[in-house]
PDB file of C-alpha atoms in Angstrom:
ATOM      1  CA  MET W   1      -2.738 -21.259  18.184  1.00 40.00           C
ATOM      2  CA  ARG W   2      -0.067 -19.380  16.103  1.00 45.00           C
ATOM      3  CA  LYS W   3       0.486 -21.983  13.986  1.00 44.00           C
ATOM      4  CA  ALA W   4      -3.050 -23.263  13.879  1.00 41.00           C
ATOM      5  CA  LEU W   5      -4.614 -19.831  12.995  1.00 41.00           C
ATOM      6  CA  ALA W   6      -2.002 -19.059  10.346  1.00 44.00           C
ATOM      7  CA  ALA W   7      -2.693 -23.017   8.842  1.00 41.00           C
ATOM      8  CA  LEU W   8      -6.534 -22.701   8.608  1.00 39.00           C
ATOM      9  CA  ALA W   9      -5.477 -18.761   6.697  1.00 41.00           C
ATOM     10  CA  PHE W  10      -3.717 -21.222   4.709  1.00 40.00           C
ATOM     11  CA  TRP W  11      -6.123 -23.425   3.762  1.00 36.00           C
ATOM     12  CA  ALA W  12      -9.647 -21.636   4.498  1.00 37.00           C
ATOM     13  CA  GLY W  13      -8.746 -18.464   2.478  1.00 38.00           C
ATOM     14  CA  SER W  14      -5.945 -19.162   0.195  1.00 39.00           C
ATOM     15  CA  LEU W  15      -7.979 -21.755  -1.503  1.00 34.00           C
ATOM     16  CA  SER W  16      -7.812 -19.290  -4.904  1.00 37.00           C
ATOM     17  CA  ALA W  17      -4.297 -19.847  -6.257  1.00 38.00           C
ATOM     18  CA  ALA W  18      -2.513 -22.709  -6.018  1.00 36.00           C
ATOM     19  CA  PRO W  19       0.031 -23.852  -3.863  1.00 39.00           C
ATOM     20  CA  VAL W  20       3.443 -22.837  -4.793  1.00 39.00           C
ATOM     21  CA  ALA W  21       6.629 -25.142  -4.312  1.00 41.00           C
ATOM     22  CA  ALA W  22      10.223 -23.853  -3.230  1.00 45.00           C
ATOM     23  CA  ALA W  23      12.261 -25.442  -2.389  1.00 50.00           C
ATOM     24  CA  ASP W  24      13.987 -24.273   0.708  1.00 79.00           C
ATOM     25  CA  LEU W  25      12.691 -20.634   0.125  1.00 95.00           C
ATOM     26  CA  CYS W  26      12.161 -20.728   3.514  1.00 98.00           C
ATOM     27  CA  ARG W  27      12.846 -22.468   6.990  1.00 97.00           C
ATOM     28  CA  ALA W  28      13.499 -22.544  10.719  1.00 97.00           C
ATOM     29  CA  ALA W  29      15.889 -21.069  12.716  1.00 98.00           C
ATOM     30  CA  SER W  30      16.421 -19.924  16.389  1.00 98.00           C
ATOM     31  CA  PHE W  31      18.384 -17.341  17.955  1.00 98.00           C
ATOM     32  CA  GLU W  32      18.759 -16.773  21.644  1.00 97.00           C
ATOM     33  CA  GLY W  33      15.869 -18.981  23.242  1.00 96.00           C
ATOM     34  CA  VAL W  34      12.943 -17.295  20.063  1.00 98.00           C
ATOM     35  CA  ASP W  35      12.291 -19.279  17.468  1.00 98.00           C
ATOM     36  CA  PHE W  36      11.901 -17.675  13.965  1.00 98.00           C
ATOM     37  CA  THR W  37      11.187 -17.824  10.291  1.00 98.00           C
ATOM     38  CA  LEU W  38      14.225 -16.938   8.183  1.00 98.00           C
ATOM     39  CA  CYS W  39      12.957 -17.232   4.300  1.00 98.00           C
ATOM     40  CA  GLU W  40      16.357 -15.800   1.459  1.00 98.00           C
ATOM     41  CA  VAL W  41      15.745 -14.118  -1.748  1.00 98.00           C
ATOM     42  CA  LYS W  42      18.853 -14.253  -4.251  1.00 98.00           C
ATOM     43  CA  ALA W  43      19.063 -11.338  -6.500  1.00 98.00           C
ATOM     44  CA  GLY W  44      17.546 -11.496 -10.372  1.00 97.00           C
ATOM     45  CA  ALA W  45      14.622 -13.273  -8.828  1.00 98.00           C
ATOM     46  CA  ASP W  46      11.231 -11.441  -8.907  1.00 98.00           C
ATOM     47  CA  LEU W  47      10.651  -9.831  -5.575  1.00 98.00           C
ATOM     48  CA  ARG W  48       7.799  -7.023  -5.594  1.00 98.00           C
ATOM     49  CA  LEU W  49       6.045  -5.052  -3.950  1.00 98.00           C
ATOM     50  CA  PHE W  50       2.698  -4.528  -4.190  1.00 98.00           C
ATOM     51  CA  HIS W  51       0.635  -2.428  -2.134  1.00 98.00           C
ATOM     52  CA  SER W  52      -2.592  -1.752  -5.416  1.00 97.00           C
ATOM     53  CA  GLY W  53      -4.781  -2.965  -8.030  1.00 96.00           C
ATOM     54  CA  PRO W  54      -6.696  -1.719 -10.578  1.00 95.00           C
ATOM     55  CA  GLU W  55      -9.966  -1.966  -7.529  1.00 94.00           C
ATOM     56  CA  GLY W  56      -7.905   0.093  -5.297  1.00 97.00           C
ATOM     57  CA  LEU W  57      -5.705  -1.562  -2.066  1.00 98.00           C
ATOM     58  CA  LEU W  58      -4.587  -4.979  -2.135  1.00 98.00           C
ATOM     59  CA  GLY W  59      -4.540  -5.487   1.944  1.00 98.00           C
ATOM     60  CA  SER W  60      -4.206  -9.269   2.129  1.00 98.00           C
ATOM     61  CA  PHE W  61      -2.055 -12.306   0.414  1.00 98.00           C
ATOM     62  CA  GLY W  62      -5.403 -13.680  -1.507  1.00 98.00           C
ATOM     63  CA  ALA W  63      -5.539 -10.537  -2.921  1.00 98.00           C
ATOM     64  CA  VAL W  64      -2.162 -10.493  -4.717  1.00 98.00           C
ATOM     65  CA  ASN W  65      -2.045 -14.455  -5.683  1.00 98.00           C
ATOM     66  CA  ASP W  66      -5.757 -13.249  -7.073  1.00 98.00           C
ATOM     67  CA  LEU W  67      -4.028  -9.230  -8.737  1.00 98.00           C
ATOM     68  CA  LEU W  68      -0.722 -12.163 -10.057  1.00 98.00           C
ATOM     69  CA  ALA W  69      -3.169 -14.318 -11.726  1.00 97.00           C
ATOM     70  CA  GLY W  70      -3.617 -12.845 -14.679  1.00 96.00           C
ATOM     71  CA  GLU W  71       0.128 -12.414 -15.155  1.00 97.00           C
ATOM     72  CA  GLY W  72       0.043 -16.915 -14.729  1.00 98.00           C
ATOM     73  CA  LYS W  73       2.172 -15.893 -11.952  1.00 98.00           C
ATOM     74  CA  ALA W  74       1.682 -16.391  -7.878  1.00 98.00           C
ATOM     75  CA  LEU W  75       3.208 -15.797  -4.734  1.00 98.00           C
ATOM     76  CA  ALA W  76       5.973 -18.862  -3.351  1.00 98.00           C
ATOM     77  CA  PHE W  77       6.090 -16.131  -0.548  1.00 98.00           C
ATOM     78  CA  ALA W  78       4.968 -12.333   1.612  1.00 98.00           C
ATOM     79  CA  MET W  79       5.217 -10.852   4.100  1.00 98.00           C
ATOM     80  CA  ASN W  80       3.718  -7.519   5.458  1.00 98.00           C
ATOM     81  CA  ALA W  81       6.852  -4.819   4.177  1.00 98.00           C
ATOM     82  CA  GLY W  82       6.971  -1.423   6.447  1.00 96.00           C
ATOM     83  CA  MET W  83       3.980   0.539   8.262  1.00 97.00           C
ATOM     84  CA  TYR W  84       1.196   2.895   6.973  1.00 97.00           C
ATOM     85  CA  HIS W  85      -1.979   4.431   8.708  1.00 96.00           C
ATOM     86  CA  ARG W  86      -4.838   4.275   8.961  1.00 96.00           C
ATOM     87  CA  ASP W  87      -6.241   4.566   5.338  1.00 97.00           C
ATOM     88  CA  ARG W  88      -2.923   2.063   4.434  1.00 97.00           C
ATOM     89  CA  GLU W  89      -1.254   4.552   2.842  1.00 97.00           C
ATOM     90  CA  PRO W  90       1.829   3.653   3.396  1.00 98.00           C
ATOM     91  CA  VAL W  91       4.882   5.719   5.643  1.00 96.00           C
ATOM     92  CA  GLY W  92       7.177   6.811   4.024  1.00 97.00           C
ATOM     93  CA  LEU W  93       9.396   6.136   1.652  1.00 98.00           C
ATOM     94  CA  TYR W  94       7.448   3.779  -2.019  1.00 98.00           C
ATOM     95  CA  VAL W  95       8.095   3.252  -4.977  1.00 98.00           C
ATOM     96  CA  GLU W  96       6.029   0.947  -7.434  1.00 98.00           C
ATOM     97  CA  ASN W  97       6.810  -0.204 -10.391  1.00 97.00           C
ATOM     98  CA  GLY W  98       9.680   2.357 -10.903  1.00 97.00           C
ATOM     99  CA  MET W  99       6.592   4.912  -9.653  1.00 97.00           C
ATOM    100  CA  GLN W 100       6.793   7.087  -6.191  1.00 98.00           C
ATOM    101  CA  ARG W 101       3.479   6.588  -4.756  1.00 97.00           C
ATOM    102  CA  THR W 102       4.796   8.860  -1.591  1.00 98.00           C
ATOM    103  CA  ALA W 103       7.877  10.788  -0.744  1.00 98.00           C
ATOM    104  CA  VAL W 104      10.650   9.550   1.501  1.00 98.00           C
ATOM    105  CA  GLN W 105      10.514  11.574   5.027  1.00 97.00           C
ATOM    106  CA  THR W 106      13.594  11.469   7.247  1.00 97.00           C
ATOM    107  CA  GLY W 107      12.348  13.196  10.588  1.00 96.00           C
ATOM    108  CA  ALA W 108      12.938  11.993  14.088  1.00 96.00           C
ATOM    109  CA  SER W 109       9.998  10.246  16.304  1.00 93.00           C
ATOM    110  CA  ASP W 110       8.250   9.731  18.788  1.00 92.00           C
ATOM    111  CA  ASP W 111       6.861   6.064  17.058  1.00 92.00           C
ATOM    112  CA  ASN W 112       9.448   3.664  15.413  1.00 95.00           C
ATOM    113  CA  PHE W 113       9.113   5.030  12.438  1.00 96.00           C
ATOM    114  CA  GLY W 114      11.359   7.332  13.690  1.00 95.00           C
ATOM    115  CA  MET W 115      13.689   5.931  16.169  1.00 96.00           C
ATOM    116  CA  LEU W 116      16.280   7.059  13.477  1.00 97.00           C
ATOM    117  CA  PRO W 117      18.084   5.765  12.107  1.00 98.00           C
ATOM    118  CA  ASN W 118      15.140   4.488   9.326  1.00 98.00           C
ATOM    119  CA  ALA W 119      16.078   3.063   6.681  1.00 98.00           C
ATOM    120  CA  VAL W 120      14.792   2.445   2.342  1.00 98.00           C
ATOM    121  CA  PHE W 121      15.206  -1.017   1.277  1.00 99.00           C
ATOM    122  CA  CYS W 122      15.320  -0.879  -2.165  1.00 98.00           C
ATOM    123  CA  ILE W 123      15.339  -3.587  -4.775  1.00 98.00           C
ATOM    124  CA  GLY W 124      16.989  -2.881  -8.451  1.00 98.00           C
ATOM    125  CA  GLU W 125      18.685  -4.055 -11.028  1.00 95.00           C
ATOM    126  CA  ALA W 126      22.492  -4.858  -9.878  1.00 93.00           C
ATOM    127  CA  GLY W 127      20.196  -6.184  -6.883  1.00 98.00           C
ATOM    128  CA  PHE W 128      19.027  -4.992  -3.149  1.00 98.00           C
ATOM    129  CA  SER W 129      20.361  -2.365   0.005  1.00 98.00           C
ATOM    130  CA  ILE W 130      19.231  -1.273   2.828  1.00 98.00           C
ATOM    131  CA  THR W 131      20.772   2.821   3.177  1.00 98.00           C
ATOM    132  CA  ASP W 132      19.902   5.250   5.923  1.00 98.00           C
ATOM    133  CA  SER W 133      16.717   7.951   4.354  1.00 98.00           C
ATOM    134  CA  ARG W 134      18.380  10.752   5.140  1.00 98.00           C
ATOM    135  CA  ASP W 135      21.451   9.714   2.791  1.00 98.00           C
ATOM    136  CA  PHE W 136      18.900   8.131   0.417  1.00 98.00           C
ATOM    137  CA  ALA W 137      16.864  11.838   0.551  1.00 98.00           C
ATOM    138  CA  ALA W 138      20.431  12.979  -0.281  1.00 98.00           C
ATOM    139  CA  ALA W 139      21.719  10.486  -3.586  1.00 98.00           C
ATOM    140  CA  PRO W 140      18.992   9.029  -4.626  1.00 97.00           C
ATOM    141  CA  LYS W 141      19.112   5.300  -5.177  1.00 96.00           C
ATOM    142  CA  ALA W 142      17.584   4.055  -8.921  1.00 97.00           C
ATOM    143  CA  CYS W 143      14.733   0.965  -7.653  1.00 98.00           C
ATOM    144  CA  ARG W 144      11.697  -0.377  -9.315  1.00 98.00           C
ATOM    145  CA  PHE W 145      10.585  -1.007  -6.216  1.00 98.00           C
ATOM    146  CA  ALA W 146      11.293   0.505  -2.264  1.00 98.00           C
ATOM    147  CA  THR W 147       9.787   0.548   0.743  1.00 98.00           C
ATOM    148  CA  GLN W 148      10.635   3.457   3.959  1.00 98.00           C
ATOM    149  CA  SER W 149      10.071   1.898   7.625  1.00 98.00           C
ATOM    150  CA  GLY W 150      11.780   2.663  10.982  1.00 98.00           C
ATOM    151  CA  PRO W 151      14.509   2.140  13.150  1.00 98.00           C
ATOM    152  CA  MET W 152      17.316   0.770  10.971  1.00 98.00           C
ATOM    153  CA  MET W 153      18.168  -1.545  13.295  1.00 98.00           C
ATOM    154  CA  VAL W 154      21.498  -2.599  11.952  1.00 98.00           C
ATOM    155  CA  ASN W 155      23.987   0.066  10.226  1.00 98.00           C
ATOM    156  CA  GLN W 156      27.177  -1.393   8.773  1.00 98.00           C
ATOM    157  CA  GLY W 157      27.471  -3.542  11.676  1.00 98.00           C
ATOM    158  CA  ALA W 158      26.476  -0.541  13.923  1.00 98.00           C
ATOM    159  CA  LEU W 159      22.999  -1.717  15.818  1.00 98.00           C
ATOM    160  CA  HIS W 160      21.031   0.996  15.914  1.00 98.00           C
ATOM    161  CA  PRO W 161      22.563   2.597  19.525  1.00 96.00           C
ATOM    162  CA  ARG W 162      18.717   2.606  21.171  1.00 96.00           C
ATOM    163  CA  PHE W 163      18.719  -0.509  21.195  1.00 97.00           C
ATOM    164  CA  ILE W 164      18.308  -1.900  25.333  1.00 95.00           C
ATOM    165  CA  PRO W 165      20.143  -5.681  25.801  1.00 95.00           C
ATOM    166  CA  GLY W 166      17.706  -7.217  27.861  1.00 94.00           C
ATOM    167  CA  GLY W 167      14.373  -4.097  26.910  1.00 94.00           C
ATOM    168  CA  ASP W 168      10.660  -5.100  28.101  1.00 92.00           C
ATOM    169  CA  SER W 169       9.450  -3.962  25.038  1.00 94.00           C
ATOM    170  CA  ARG W 170       8.673  -7.478  22.685  1.00 96.00           C
ATOM    171  CA  TYR W 171       6.463  -8.635  19.973  1.00 97.00           C
ATOM    172  CA  ILE W 172       6.029 -10.884  17.176  1.00 98.00           C
ATOM    173  CA  ARG W 173       8.161  -8.767  14.607  1.00 98.00           C
ATOM    174  CA  ASN W 174       9.441  -8.956  10.821  1.00 98.00           C
ATOM    175  CA  GLY W 175      12.488  -7.302   9.585  1.00 98.00           C
ATOM    176  CA  VAL W 176      15.083  -7.031   5.949  1.00 99.00           C
ATOM    177  CA  GLY W 177      18.600  -8.038   6.208  1.00 98.00           C
ATOM    178  CA  VAL W 178      20.843  -7.235   3.322  1.00 98.00           C
ATOM    179  CA  SER W 179      24.112  -8.530   2.532  1.00 98.00           C
ATOM    180  CA  ALA W 180      27.435  -6.955   2.022  1.00 98.00           C
ATOM    181  CA  ASP W 181      26.973  -6.929  -2.331  1.00 98.00           C
ATOM    182  CA  GLY W 182      23.559  -7.080  -2.094  1.00 98.00           C
ATOM    183  CA  GLN W 183      23.275  -9.596  -3.639  1.00 98.00           C
ATOM    184  CA  ARG W 184      20.972 -11.417  -0.768  1.00 98.00           C
ATOM    185  CA  ALA W 185      18.150 -10.719   1.231  1.00 98.00           C
ATOM    186  CA  VAL W 186      16.929 -12.435   4.476  1.00 98.00           C
ATOM    187  CA  PHE W 187      13.345 -11.640   5.292  1.00 98.00           C
ATOM    188  CA  ALA W 188      12.198 -13.048   8.736  1.00 98.00           C
ATOM    189  CA  ILE W 189       9.833 -13.072  11.386  1.00 98.00           C
ATOM    190  CA  SER W 190       9.627 -13.547  14.436  1.00 98.00           C
ATOM    191  CA  GLU W 191       7.268 -16.117  15.733  1.00 98.00           C
ATOM    192  CA  ASP W 192       7.467 -14.962  19.537  1.00 95.00           C
ATOM    193  CA  SER W 193       7.743 -12.558  21.491  1.00 97.00           C
ATOM    194  CA  VAL W 194      11.379 -10.238  20.946  1.00 98.00           C
ATOM    195  CA  ASN W 195      13.136  -6.993  21.549  1.00 98.00           C
ATOM    196  CA  PHE W 196      14.761  -5.173  19.397  1.00 98.00           C
ATOM    197  CA  ASP W 197      18.368  -5.953  20.580  1.00 98.00           C
ATOM    198  CA  THR W 198      17.857  -9.163  20.458  1.00 98.00           C
ATOM    199  CA  PHE W 199      16.363  -9.012  16.900  1.00 98.00           C
ATOM    200  CA  GLY W 200      18.654  -7.166  15.487  1.00 98.00           C
ATOM    201  CA  ARG W 201      21.392  -8.901  16.688  1.00 98.00           C
ATOM    202  CA  LEU W 202      19.606 -11.537  14.858  1.00 98.00           C
ATOM    203  CA  PHE W 203      20.365  -9.795  11.335  1.00 98.00           C
ATOM    204  CA  ARG W 204      23.922  -9.187  11.680  1.00 98.00           C
ATOM    205  CA  ASP W 205      25.623 -12.107  14.794  1.00 98.00           C
ATOM    206  CA  LYS W 206      22.905 -14.689  13.445  1.00 98.00           C
ATOM    207  CA  LEU W 207      22.736 -14.108   9.998  1.00 98.00           C
ATOM    208  CA  ALA W 208      26.230 -11.950   9.240  1.00 98.00           C
ATOM    209  CA  LEU W 209      24.147  -8.918   7.122  1.00 98.00           C
ATOM    210  CA  PRO W 210      25.331  -6.104   7.838  1.00 98.00           C
ATOM    211  CA  ASP W 211      22.237  -3.696   7.224  1.00 98.00           C
ATOM    212  CA  ALA W 212      19.064  -4.611   8.265  1.00 99.00           C
ATOM    213  CA  LEU W 213      15.486  -1.921   8.365  1.00 98.00           C
ATOM    214  CA  TYR W 214      12.419  -2.850  10.686  1.00 98.00           C
ATOM    215  CA  PHE W 215       9.398  -3.643  10.232  1.00 98.00           C
ATOM    216  CA  ASP W 216       6.794  -3.581  11.913  1.00 97.00           C
ATOM    217  CA  GLY W 217       5.329  -5.122  14.971  1.00 96.00           C
ATOM    218  CA  LYS W 218       2.481  -6.913  15.696  1.00 92.00           C
ATOM    219  CA  ILE W 219       0.758  -7.173  12.885  1.00 95.00           C
ATOM    220  CA  SER W 220       3.381  -8.446  11.003  1.00 98.00           C
ATOM    221  CA  ARG W 221       2.117 -11.991   9.200  1.00 98.00           C
ATOM    222  CA  LEU W 222       4.185 -13.971   6.157  1.00 98.00           C
ATOM    223  CA  TYR W 223       2.661 -16.029   3.254  1.00 98.00           C
ATOM    224  CA  ALA W 224       4.597 -19.269   3.139  1.00 98.00           C
ATOM    225  CA  PRO W 225       2.801 -22.095   1.154  1.00 96.00           C
ATOM    226  CA  GLU W 226       5.444 -24.467   1.721  1.00 94.00           C
ATOM    227  CA  LEU W 227       4.438 -24.495   5.434  1.00 96.00           C
ATOM    228  CA  GLY W 228       1.153 -24.748   4.782  1.00 95.00           C
ATOM    229  CA  ARG W 229       0.707 -21.292   5.910  1.00 96.00           C
ATOM    230  CA  SER W 230      -0.946 -18.046   5.604  1.00 97.00           C
ATOM    231  CA  ASP W 231      -1.360 -14.981   8.691  1.00 97.00           C
ATOM    232  CA  LEU W 232      -5.498 -14.047   9.224  1.00 90.00           C
ATOM    233  CA  GLY W 233      -5.133 -10.272   9.825  1.00 94.00           C
ATOM    234  CA  MET W 234      -6.574  -7.369   9.694  1.00 96.00           C
ATOM    235  CA  PRO W 235      -6.032  -4.964   5.877  1.00 97.00           C
ATOM    236  CA  MET W 236      -2.141  -4.440   5.299  1.00 98.00           C
ATOM    237  CA  GLY W 237      -0.905  -1.823   3.758  1.00 98.00           C
ATOM    238  CA  PRO W 238       2.490  -2.622   1.703  1.00 98.00           C
ATOM    239  CA  ILE W 239       3.047  -6.243   0.967  1.00 98.00           C
ATOM    240  CA  VAL W 240       6.886  -7.446  -0.389  1.00 98.00           C
ATOM    241  CA  GLY W 241       6.753 -10.566  -2.364  1.00 98.00           C
ATOM    242  CA  LEU W 242       8.641 -12.937  -5.018  1.00 98.00           C
ATOM    243  CA  VAL W 243       6.999 -13.676  -8.199  1.00 98.00           C
ATOM    244  CA  VAL W 244       6.561 -17.409  -9.399  1.00 98.00           C
ATOM    245  CA  PRO W 245       5.269 -19.199 -12.861  1.00 97.00           C
ATOM    246  CA  GLN W 246       1.964 -21.069 -11.195  1.00 92.00           C
ATOM    247  CA  PRO W 247       2.219 -24.788 -11.629  1.00 78.00           C
TER     248      PRO W 247
END
């Protein structure tokens, strides 16, 4: 049903942007009985974060594509990229085109965002990084784009200490992992409900990525035109997407 709705949303809600071919950008994977879709981006690609345009909140993949059309470009893939308040303002640090919109938050809280350590996903000139938010606050990195979220599922190869093997908190979830050299970022969304422990180990054990950051759950959505997919849902806050020339 989820995949059928996604296909319907793609054809019904994204006709303003032509599908962009990006061979092998996104692929299916399975880990411990859970299905995932993975999308991999190399350093140097035009990966961006999106929140607002000239008329305010973007909130959808279609609105981002409409904005990019003015550049003669379009999304090759995209997903929601961090938590947000009721007004869709980012929770924690958010940087877009080198301009900081909201500040880094380092305090603990009872929600997923404040399950320390949380982290900042940074898109910089040299590549990608995921950094403990407290370390980032102490020594900020030069990020063209950045989004803070939590928890930090994998930190230098170690799973978050509060993850419970076999835990019963299970949702559709999405997040990102970064290679040790910062040259690859792998974005993942589960097709089935998954707990934090399994999701974290997907990045560490199957994908061999030493750092991984949780973006969100329940509201997780993917845009992948090569798969004929554009997930339905309420307006989003931050969106991460790979930008390519329109065909």
